[in-house]
Amino acid sequence: MENKKGLLIILSGPSGVGKGTLRKEIVKDNTLNLGYSISMTTRPPREGEKDGVDYYFVSEDEFLRDIEDGNFLEHAKFVGHYYGTPSYKVEEMRNKGINVILEIEINGAKQVMKKVKDDGVISFFLMPPNFEALENRIRNRRSEPEEVIQERLNKGLKEMTMTGSYDHVIINDDIQRAAEEIKSIISNKLAMMK
Ligand code: 5GP
Protein backbone atom coordinates (compact mmCIF):
# COMPACT_ATOMS: atom_id res chain seq x y z
CA MET A 1 0.00 0.00 0.00
CA GLU A 2 1.31 3.45 -0.84
CA ASN A 3 2.15 5.71 2.10
CA LYS A 4 0.18 8.87 2.54
CA LYS A 5 2.48 11.90 2.35
CA GLY A 6 3.54 13.10 5.81
CA LEU A 7 2.60 16.46 7.27
CA LEU A 8 4.96 19.42 7.33
CA ILE A 9 4.77 20.83 10.85
CA ILE A 10 6.23 24.30 11.38
CA LEU A 11 7.23 25.06 14.96
CA SER A 12 8.23 28.70 15.19
CA GLY A 13 8.46 31.50 17.72
CA PRO A 14 11.14 33.65 19.34
CA SER A 15 14.54 32.32 20.25
CA GLY A 16 14.43 31.03 23.83
CA VAL A 17 10.71 30.23 23.89
CA GLY A 18 11.46 26.51 24.26
CA LYS A 19 10.89 25.20 20.73
CA GLY A 20 13.63 22.58 21.13
CA THR A 21 12.40 21.26 24.47
CA LEU A 22 8.83 21.07 23.17
CA ARG A 23 9.86 19.37 19.96
CA LYS A 24 11.77 16.73 21.92
CA GLU A 25 8.70 16.14 24.08
CA ILE A 26 6.38 15.87 21.09
CA VAL A 27 8.51 13.41 19.08
CA LYS A 28 8.38 10.96 22.01
CA ASP A 29 4.80 10.19 21.00
CA ASN A 30 5.19 7.14 18.77
CA THR A 31 1.56 7.21 17.65
CA LEU A 32 2.14 10.38 15.61
CA ASN A 33 4.99 9.07 13.42
CA LEU A 34 7.03 12.26 13.78
CA GLY A 35 10.47 13.07 12.44
CA TYR A 36 12.69 16.07 12.86
CA SER A 37 14.42 17.98 10.08
CA ILE A 38 18.00 18.73 11.18
CA SER A 39 18.94 22.23 10.05
CA MET A 40 22.19 23.47 8.68
CA THR A 41 23.88 26.43 10.37
CA THR A 42 27.05 28.51 10.30
CA ARG A 43 26.74 29.18 14.06
CA PRO A 44 29.46 27.48 16.09
CA PRO A 45 28.23 24.58 18.25
CA ARG A 46 27.27 25.32 21.86
CA GLU A 47 28.68 23.11 24.55
CA GLY A 48 27.13 19.67 24.23
CA GLU A 49 25.74 20.19 20.74
CA LYS A 50 26.60 17.49 18.21
CA ASP A 51 27.07 17.73 14.46
CA GLY A 52 24.39 15.78 12.65
CA VAL A 53 22.20 15.63 15.75
CA ASP A 54 21.45 19.22 16.80
CA TYR A 55 22.51 20.83 13.53
CA TYR A 56 24.79 20.25 10.59
CA PHE A 57 27.49 22.76 11.44
CA VAL A 58 29.04 24.10 8.24
CA SER A 59 31.26 26.95 7.05
CA GLU A 60 29.75 30.09 5.54
CA ASP A 61 31.23 29.13 2.14
CA GLU A 62 29.50 25.78 2.24
CA PHE A 63 26.20 27.36 3.27
CA LEU A 64 26.36 30.00 0.50
CA ARG A 65 27.10 27.29 -2.05
CA ASP A 66 24.04 25.35 -0.92
CA ILE A 67 21.91 28.49 -1.29
CA GLU A 68 23.22 28.95 -4.85
CA ASP A 69 22.54 25.32 -5.67
CA GLY A 70 18.94 25.72 -4.47
CA ASN A 71 19.32 23.09 -1.76
CA PHE A 72 17.22 24.82 0.90
CA LEU A 73 13.50 24.70 1.45
CA GLU A 74 14.05 27.94 3.38
CA HIS A 75 16.95 29.79 4.93
CA ALA A 76 17.48 32.92 6.99
CA LYS A 77 20.17 34.92 8.67
CA PHE A 78 19.57 35.17 12.41
CA VAL A 79 21.76 37.27 14.73
CA GLY A 80 24.82 37.02 12.47
CA HIS A 81 24.57 33.39 11.38
CA TYR A 82 22.84 31.46 8.64
CA TYR A 83 20.27 28.75 9.32
CA GLY A 84 18.49 26.64 6.73
CA THR A 85 16.35 23.57 6.10
CA PRO A 86 17.78 21.19 3.50
CA SER A 87 14.83 20.36 1.21
CA TYR A 88 15.94 16.91 0.12
CA LYS A 89 15.60 15.25 3.53
CA VAL A 90 12.25 16.85 4.25
CA GLU A 91 10.80 15.56 0.99
CA GLU A 92 12.30 12.13 1.52
CA MET A 93 10.76 11.83 4.98
CA ARG A 94 7.37 13.20 3.92
CA ASN A 95 7.27 10.78 1.00
CA LYS A 96 7.78 7.93 3.46
CA GLY A 97 4.73 9.14 5.37
CA ILE A 98 6.72 10.69 8.23
CA ASN A 99 5.27 13.88 9.72
CA VAL A 100 8.21 16.25 9.64
CA ILE A 101 8.80 18.96 12.23
CA LEU A 102 10.69 22.11 11.24
CA GLU A 103 11.90 24.09 14.22
CA ILE A 104 12.66 27.45 12.62
CA GLU A 105 12.55 31.21 13.19
CA ILE A 106 9.80 33.30 11.64
CA ASN A 107 11.39 34.48 8.38
CA GLY A 108 12.02 30.88 7.44
CA ALA A 109 8.50 29.92 8.55
CA LYS A 110 7.06 32.60 6.25
CA GLN A 111 9.08 31.25 3.31
CA VAL A 112 7.79 27.73 3.89
CA MET A 113 4.16 28.89 4.16
CA LYS A 114 4.54 30.75 0.87
CA LYS A 115 6.37 27.98 -0.94
CA VAL A 116 4.63 24.81 0.19
CA LYS A 117 1.00 25.00 -0.75
CA ASP A 118 -0.22 21.48 -0.09
CA ASP A 119 -2.81 20.94 2.62
CA GLY A 120 -0.36 18.93 4.72
CA VAL A 121 1.25 22.06 6.16
CA ILE A 122 0.41 23.03 9.73
CA SER A 123 2.03 25.94 11.55
CA PHE A 124 2.45 26.71 15.23
CA PHE A 125 3.73 29.90 16.83
CA LEU A 126 5.02 29.40 20.36
CA MET A 127 4.64 32.31 22.77
CA PRO A 128 6.32 32.66 26.14
CA PRO A 129 3.86 33.28 29.04
CA ASN A 130 5.65 36.63 29.57
CA PHE A 131 8.76 38.46 28.46
CA GLU A 132 10.71 37.64 31.66
CA ALA A 133 10.41 33.94 30.94
CA LEU A 134 11.98 34.49 27.54
CA GLU A 135 14.78 36.63 28.94
CA ASN A 136 15.56 34.07 31.66
CA ARG A 137 15.80 31.24 29.17
CA ILE A 138 18.08 33.17 26.84
CA ARG A 139 20.32 34.33 29.70
CA ASN A 140 20.49 30.89 31.33
CA ARG A 141 22.20 29.45 28.27
CA ARG A 142 25.20 31.59 29.34
CA SER A 143 26.83 30.98 26.01
CA GLU A 144 26.63 34.36 24.35
CA PRO A 145 27.90 37.90 24.91
CA GLU A 146 25.47 40.57 26.18
CA GLU A 147 25.04 42.26 22.77
CA VAL A 148 23.95 38.97 21.18
CA ILE A 149 21.52 38.37 24.07
CA GLN A 150 20.06 41.86 23.56
CA GLU A 151 19.74 41.25 19.84
CA ARG A 152 17.91 37.95 20.45
CA LEU A 153 15.56 39.67 22.92
CA ASN A 154 14.82 42.58 20.58
CA LYS A 155 14.15 40.18 17.75
CA GLY A 156 11.89 38.14 20.04
CA LEU A 157 9.84 41.22 20.95
CA LYS A 158 9.31 42.04 17.28
CA GLU A 159 8.51 38.44 16.39
CA MET A 160 5.79 38.22 19.02
CA THR A 161 3.76 40.83 17.14
CA MET A 162 3.80 38.73 13.97
CA THR A 163 1.70 35.72 14.83
CA GLY A 164 -1.11 36.40 12.33
CA SER A 165 -0.11 34.03 9.57
CA TYR A 166 0.11 30.92 11.79
CA ASP A 167 -2.59 28.27 12.08
CA HIS A 168 -2.15 28.04 15.88
CA VAL A 169 -0.62 30.20 18.60
CA ILE A 170 0.44 28.13 21.62
CA ILE A 171 1.45 29.61 24.97
CA ASN A 172 4.40 27.73 26.40
CA ASP A 173 3.44 28.20 30.04
CA ASP A 174 4.10 24.56 30.84
CA ILE A 175 5.99 22.10 28.63
CA GLN A 176 3.68 19.13 29.24
CA ARG A 177 0.52 21.14 28.74
CA ALA A 178 1.78 22.88 25.58
CA ALA A 179 3.05 19.55 24.19
CA GLU A 180 -0.36 17.94 24.78
CA GLU A 181 -2.09 20.84 23.03
CA ILE A 182 0.17 20.56 19.98
CA LYS A 183 -0.07 16.76 19.85
CA SER A 184 -3.84 16.84 19.95
CA ILE A 185 -3.97 19.37 17.09
CA ILE A 186 -1.61 17.19 15.03
CA SER A 187 -3.64 14.12 15.86
CA ASN A 188 -6.89 15.81 14.76
CA LYS A 189 -5.28 16.98 11.53
CA LEU A 190 -4.08 13.44 10.80
CA ALA A 191 -7.56 12.08 11.45
CA MET A 192 -9.04 14.67 9.09
CA MET A 193 -6.61 13.75 6.32
CA LYS A 194 -7.34 10.01 6.44
P1 5GP B 1 19.89 28.93 17.89
O1 5GP B 1 21.15 29.69 17.55
O2 5GP B 1 19.28 29.41 19.18
O3 5GP B 1 20.06 27.44 17.83
O4 5GP B 1 18.82 29.27 16.75
C1 5GP B 1 18.46 30.59 16.46
C2 5GP B 1 17.10 30.61 15.80
O5 5GP B 1 17.17 30.00 14.51
C3 5GP B 1 16.05 29.84 16.59
O6 5GP B 1 14.85 30.60 16.58
C4 5GP B 1 15.93 28.56 15.81
O7 5GP B 1 14.65 27.96 15.95
C5 5GP B 1 16.12 29.06 14.40
N1 5GP B 1 16.47 28.01 13.43
C6 5GP B 1 17.07 26.82 13.66
N2 5GP B 1 17.18 26.15 12.51
C7 5GP B 1 16.65 26.92 11.54
C8 5GP B 1 16.44 26.75 10.13
O8 5GP B 1 16.77 25.75 9.50
N3 5GP B 1 15.85 27.78 9.47
C9 5GP B 1 15.45 28.92 10.09
N4 5GP B 1 14.86 29.85 9.35
N5 5GP B 1 15.61 29.09 11.42
C10 5GP B 1 16.20 28.11 12.13
mmCIF file of C-alpha atoms and ligand atoms in Angstrom:
data_model
loop_
_atom_site.group_PDB
_atom_site.id
_atom_site.type_symbol
_atom_site.label_atom_id
_atom_site.label_comp_id
_atom_site.label_asym_id
_atom_site.label_seq_id
_atom_site.Cartn_x
_atom_site.Cartn_y
_atom_site.Cartn_z
ATOM 1 C CA MET A 1 0.000 0.000 0.000
ATOM 2 C CA GLU A 2 1.313 3.452 -0.837
ATOM 3 C CA ASN A 3 2.150 5.714 2.097
ATOM 4 C CA LYS A 4 0.177 8.875 2.545
ATOM 5 C CA LYS A 5 2.480 11.902 2.354
ATOM 6 C CA GLY A 6 3.539 13.098 5.807
ATOM 7 C CA LEU A 7 2.600 16.463 7.270
ATOM 8 C CA LEU A 8 4.958 19.417 7.326
ATOM 9 C CA ILE A 9 4.769 20.831 10.851
ATOM 10 C CA ILE A 10 6.229 24.301 11.378
ATOM 11 C CA LEU A 11 7.229 25.060 14.957
ATOM 12 C CA SER A 12 8.227 28.697 15.189
ATOM 13 C CA GLY A 13 8.463 31.504 17.715
ATOM 14 C CA PRO A 14 11.136 33.647 19.340
ATOM 15 C CA SER A 15 14.544 32.316 20.255
ATOM 16 C CA GLY A 16 14.434 31.030 23.833
ATOM 17 C CA VAL A 17 10.709 30.229 23.888
ATOM 18 C CA GLY A 18 11.459 26.514 24.257
ATOM 19 C CA LYS A 19 10.893 25.203 20.733
ATOM 20 C CA GLY A 20 13.626 22.581 21.128
ATOM 21 C CA THR A 21 12.399 21.260 24.467
ATOM 22 C CA LEU A 22 8.834 21.073 23.174
ATOM 23 C CA ARG A 23 9.859 19.371 19.959
ATOM 24 C CA LYS A 24 11.773 16.732 21.922
ATOM 25 C CA GLU A 25 8.703 16.140 24.076
ATOM 26 C CA ILE A 26 6.377 15.869 21.091
ATOM 27 C CA VAL A 27 8.505 13.407 19.077
ATOM 28 C CA LYS A 28 8.382 10.963 22.011
ATOM 29 C CA ASP A 29 4.804 10.192 21.001
ATOM 30 C CA ASN A 30 5.185 7.142 18.770
ATOM 31 C CA THR A 31 1.560 7.212 17.652
ATOM 32 C CA LEU A 32 2.138 10.382 15.607
ATOM 33 C CA ASN A 33 4.990 9.074 13.418
ATOM 34 C CA LEU A 34 7.026 12.257 13.777
ATOM 35 C CA GLY A 35 10.470 13.070 12.439
ATOM 36 C CA TYR A 36 12.695 16.075 12.856
ATOM 37 C CA SER A 37 14.422 17.983 10.083
ATOM 38 C CA ILE A 38 17.999 18.733 11.183
ATOM 39 C CA SER A 39 18.937 22.226 10.055
ATOM 40 C CA MET A 40 22.191 23.474 8.679
ATOM 41 C CA THR A 41 23.881 26.433 10.373
ATOM 42 C CA THR A 42 27.046 28.510 10.302
ATOM 43 C CA ARG A 43 26.737 29.182 14.057
ATOM 44 C CA PRO A 44 29.463 27.484 16.094
ATOM 45 C CA PRO A 45 28.231 24.581 18.250
ATOM 46 C CA ARG A 46 27.266 25.323 21.865
ATOM 47 C CA GLU A 47 28.683 23.109 24.555
ATOM 48 C CA GLY A 48 27.134 19.672 24.234
ATOM 49 C CA GLU A 49 25.741 20.187 20.737
ATOM 50 C CA LYS A 50 26.600 17.486 18.206
ATOM 51 C CA ASP A 51 27.074 17.735 14.458
ATOM 52 C CA GLY A 52 24.391 15.780 12.645
ATOM 53 C CA VAL A 53 22.196 15.634 15.754
ATOM 54 C CA ASP A 54 21.451 19.217 16.805
ATOM 55 C CA TYR A 55 22.507 20.829 13.528
ATOM 56 C CA TYR A 56 24.787 20.246 10.589
ATOM 57 C CA PHE A 57 27.492 22.756 11.440
ATOM 58 C CA VAL A 58 29.044 24.102 8.244
ATOM 59 C CA SER A 59 31.258 26.954 7.053
ATOM 60 C CA GLU A 60 29.754 30.087 5.540
ATOM 61 C CA ASP A 61 31.235 29.125 2.137
ATOM 62 C CA GLU A 62 29.504 25.780 2.238
ATOM 63 C CA PHE A 63 26.204 27.364 3.271
ATOM 64 C CA LEU A 64 26.359 29.996 0.504
ATOM 65 C CA ARG A 65 27.101 27.285 -2.054
ATOM 66 C CA ASP A 66 24.038 25.352 -0.919
ATOM 67 C CA ILE A 67 21.910 28.494 -1.292
ATOM 68 C CA GLU A 68 23.222 28.949 -4.845
ATOM 69 C CA ASP A 69 22.536 25.319 -5.667
ATOM 70 C CA GLY A 70 18.944 25.717 -4.471
ATOM 71 C CA ASN A 71 19.323 23.090 -1.765
ATOM 72 C CA PHE A 72 17.219 24.822 0.899
ATOM 73 C CA LEU A 73 13.498 24.704 1.454
ATOM 74 C CA GLU A 74 14.050 27.943 3.381
ATOM 75 C CA HIS A 75 16.949 29.791 4.927
ATOM 76 C CA ALA A 76 17.476 32.920 6.987
ATOM 77 C CA LYS A 77 20.169 34.923 8.669
ATOM 78 C CA PHE A 78 19.567 35.174 12.413
ATOM 79 C CA VAL A 79 21.762 37.272 14.726
ATOM 80 C CA GLY A 80 24.823 37.023 12.471
ATOM 81 C CA HIS A 81 24.567 33.393 11.381
ATOM 82 C CA TYR A 82 22.836 31.457 8.636
ATOM 83 C CA TYR A 83 20.273 28.752 9.323
ATOM 84 C CA GLY A 84 18.490 26.640 6.726
ATOM 85 C CA THR A 85 16.352 23.568 6.100
ATOM 86 C CA PRO A 86 17.783 21.187 3.500
ATOM 87 C CA SER A 87 14.835 20.356 1.205
ATOM 88 C CA TYR A 88 15.942 16.914 0.121
ATOM 89 C CA LYS A 89 15.599 15.247 3.535
ATOM 90 C CA VAL A 90 12.248 16.854 4.247
ATOM 91 C CA GLU A 91 10.797 15.565 0.993
ATOM 92 C CA GLU A 92 12.300 12.134 1.520
ATOM 93 C CA MET A 93 10.756 11.832 4.982
ATOM 94 C CA ARG A 94 7.373 13.202 3.922
ATOM 95 C CA ASN A 95 7.273 10.777 0.997
ATOM 96 C CA LYS A 96 7.784 7.926 3.456
ATOM 97 C CA GLY A 97 4.731 9.139 5.374
ATOM 98 C CA ILE A 98 6.716 10.693 8.225
ATOM 99 C CA ASN A 99 5.267 13.878 9.720
ATOM 100 C CA VAL A 100 8.209 16.250 9.641
ATOM 101 C CA ILE A 101 8.803 18.958 12.232
ATOM 102 C CA LEU A 102 10.685 22.113 11.241
ATOM 103 C CA GLU A 103 11.904 24.093 14.221
ATOM 104 C CA ILE A 104 12.662 27.451 12.619
ATOM 105 C CA GLU A 105 12.546 31.208 13.190
ATOM 106 C CA ILE A 106 9.803 33.298 11.641
ATOM 107 C CA ASN A 107 11.388 34.480 8.380
ATOM 108 C CA GLY A 108 12.017 30.880 7.442
ATOM 109 C CA ALA A 109 8.503 29.923 8.552
ATOM 110 C CA LYS A 110 7.065 32.603 6.254
ATOM 111 C CA GLN A 111 9.078 31.251 3.311
ATOM 112 C CA VAL A 112 7.792 27.728 3.894
ATOM 113 C CA MET A 113 4.161 28.886 4.155
ATOM 114 C CA LYS A 114 4.544 30.749 0.870
ATOM 115 C CA LYS A 115 6.366 27.979 -0.944
ATOM 116 C CA VAL A 116 4.629 24.806 0.188
ATOM 117 C CA LYS A 117 1.001 25.000 -0.746
ATOM 118 C CA ASP A 118 -0.224 21.479 -0.091
ATOM 119 C CA ASP A 119 -2.813 20.937 2.620
ATOM 120 C CA GLY A 120 -0.365 18.925 4.722
ATOM 121 C CA VAL A 121 1.247 22.058 6.157
ATOM 122 C CA ILE A 122 0.412 23.031 9.725
ATOM 123 C CA SER A 123 2.026 25.944 11.549
ATOM 124 C CA PHE A 124 2.454 26.712 15.235
ATOM 125 C CA PHE A 125 3.733 29.899 16.825
ATOM 126 C CA LEU A 126 5.025 29.404 20.359
ATOM 127 C CA MET A 127 4.636 32.309 22.773
ATOM 128 C CA PRO A 128 6.315 32.661 26.145
ATOM 129 C CA PRO A 129 3.857 33.284 29.035
ATOM 130 C CA ASN A 130 5.650 36.631 29.569
ATOM 131 C CA PHE A 131 8.761 38.456 28.462
ATOM 132 C CA GLU A 132 10.712 37.640 31.658
ATOM 133 C CA ALA A 133 10.406 33.940 30.935
ATOM 134 C CA LEU A 134 11.982 34.485 27.535
ATOM 135 C CA GLU A 135 14.775 36.630 28.939
ATOM 136 C CA ASN A 136 15.558 34.075 31.656
ATOM 137 C CA ARG A 137 15.801 31.236 29.168
ATOM 138 C CA ILE A 138 18.080 33.170 26.841
ATOM 139 C CA ARG A 139 20.323 34.327 29.703
ATOM 140 C CA ASN A 140 20.486 30.894 31.326
ATOM 141 C CA ARG A 141 22.195 29.450 28.270
ATOM 142 C CA ARG A 142 25.197 31.593 29.343
ATOM 143 C CA SER A 143 26.828 30.979 26.012
ATOM 144 C CA GLU A 144 26.630 34.358 24.347
ATOM 145 C CA PRO A 145 27.895 37.899 24.906
ATOM 146 C CA GLU A 146 25.475 40.574 26.176
ATOM 147 C CA GLU A 147 25.036 42.264 22.775
ATOM 148 C CA VAL A 148 23.946 38.973 21.180
ATOM 149 C CA ILE A 149 21.521 38.374 24.070
ATOM 150 C CA GLN A 150 20.064 41.859 23.564
ATOM 151 C CA GLU A 151 19.738 41.252 19.842
ATOM 152 C CA ARG A 152 17.909 37.954 20.448
ATOM 153 C CA LEU A 153 15.558 39.673 22.925
ATOM 154 C CA ASN A 154 14.815 42.582 20.578
ATOM 155 C CA LYS A 155 14.154 40.178 17.750
ATOM 156 C CA GLY A 156 11.895 38.140 20.038
ATOM 157 C CA LEU A 157 9.835 41.221 20.951
ATOM 158 C CA LYS A 158 9.313 42.043 17.279
ATOM 159 C CA GLU A 159 8.510 38.445 16.389
ATOM 160 C CA MET A 160 5.794 38.219 19.021
ATOM 161 C CA THR A 161 3.756 40.834 17.140
ATOM 162 C CA MET A 162 3.804 38.732 13.968
ATOM 163 C CA THR A 163 1.696 35.722 14.829
ATOM 164 C CA GLY A 164 -1.111 36.400 12.331
ATOM 165 C CA SER A 165 -0.112 34.026 9.568
ATOM 166 C CA TYR A 166 0.112 30.925 11.787
ATOM 167 C CA ASP A 167 -2.594 28.271 12.083
ATOM 168 C CA HIS A 168 -2.150 28.039 15.877
ATOM 169 C CA VAL A 169 -0.625 30.197 18.600
ATOM 170 C CA ILE A 170 0.444 28.125 21.625
ATOM 171 C CA ILE A 171 1.453 29.611 24.969
ATOM 172 C CA ASN A 172 4.400 27.727 26.396
ATOM 173 C CA ASP A 173 3.440 28.196 30.035
ATOM 174 C CA ASP A 174 4.100 24.557 30.838
ATOM 175 C CA ILE A 175 5.989 22.099 28.631
ATOM 176 C CA GLN A 176 3.682 19.125 29.242
ATOM 177 C CA ARG A 177 0.515 21.143 28.738
ATOM 178 C CA ALA A 178 1.779 22.877 25.582
ATOM 179 C CA ALA A 179 3.054 19.551 24.193
ATOM 180 C CA GLU A 180 -0.363 17.938 24.785
ATOM 181 C CA GLU A 181 -2.089 20.838 23.026
ATOM 182 C CA ILE A 182 0.173 20.560 19.982
ATOM 183 C CA LYS A 183 -0.074 16.763 19.852
ATOM 184 C CA SER A 184 -3.839 16.835 19.951
ATOM 185 C CA ILE A 185 -3.968 19.373 17.095
ATOM 186 C CA ILE A 186 -1.607 17.191 15.029
ATOM 187 C CA SER A 187 -3.638 14.115 15.855
ATOM 188 C CA ASN A 188 -6.891 15.814 14.758
ATOM 189 C CA LYS A 189 -5.281 16.983 11.528
ATOM 190 C CA LEU A 190 -4.077 13.435 10.804
ATOM 191 C CA ALA A 191 -7.563 12.077 11.450
ATOM 192 C CA MET A 192 -9.039 14.673 9.089
ATOM 193 C CA MET A 193 -6.613 13.748 6.318
ATOM 194 C CA LYS A 194 -7.345 10.012 6.437
HETATM 195 P P1 5GP B 1 19.894 28.933 17.893
HETATM 196 O O1 5GP B 1 21.150 29.687 17.550
HETATM 197 O O2 5GP B 1 19.281 29.415 19.184
HETATM 198 O O3 5GP B 1 20.063 27.435 17.834
HETATM 199 O O4 5GP B 1 18.820 29.270 16.751
HETATM 200 C C1 5GP B 1 18.465 30.591 16.463
HETATM 201 C C2 5GP B 1 17.102 30.614 15.796
HETATM 202 O O5 5GP B 1 17.174 29.997 14.515
HETATM 203 C C3 5GP B 1 16.054 29.843 16.592
HETATM 204 O O6 5GP B 1 14.846 30.597 16.576
HETATM 205 C C4 5GP B 1 15.928 28.557 15.805
HETATM 206 O O7 5GP B 1 14.647 27.960 15.948
HETATM 207 C C5 5GP B 1 16.121 29.062 14.400
HETATM 208 N N1 5GP B 1 16.475 28.009 13.426
HETATM 209 C C6 5GP B 1 17.070 26.818 13.657
HETATM 210 N N2 5GP B 1 17.185 26.145 12.509
HETATM 211 C C7 5GP B 1 16.648 26.915 11.538
HETATM 212 C C8 5GP B 1 16.442 26.749 10.127
HETATM 213 O O8 5GP B 1 16.773 25.746 9.500
HETATM 214 N N3 5GP B 1 15.852 27.778 9.471
HETATM 215 C C9 5GP B 1 15.455 28.918 10.093
HETATM 216 N N4 5GP B 1 14.861 29.852 9.346
HETATM 217 N N5 5GP B 1 15.610 29.091 11.419
HETATM 218 C C10 5GP B 1 16.204 28.109 12.126
#
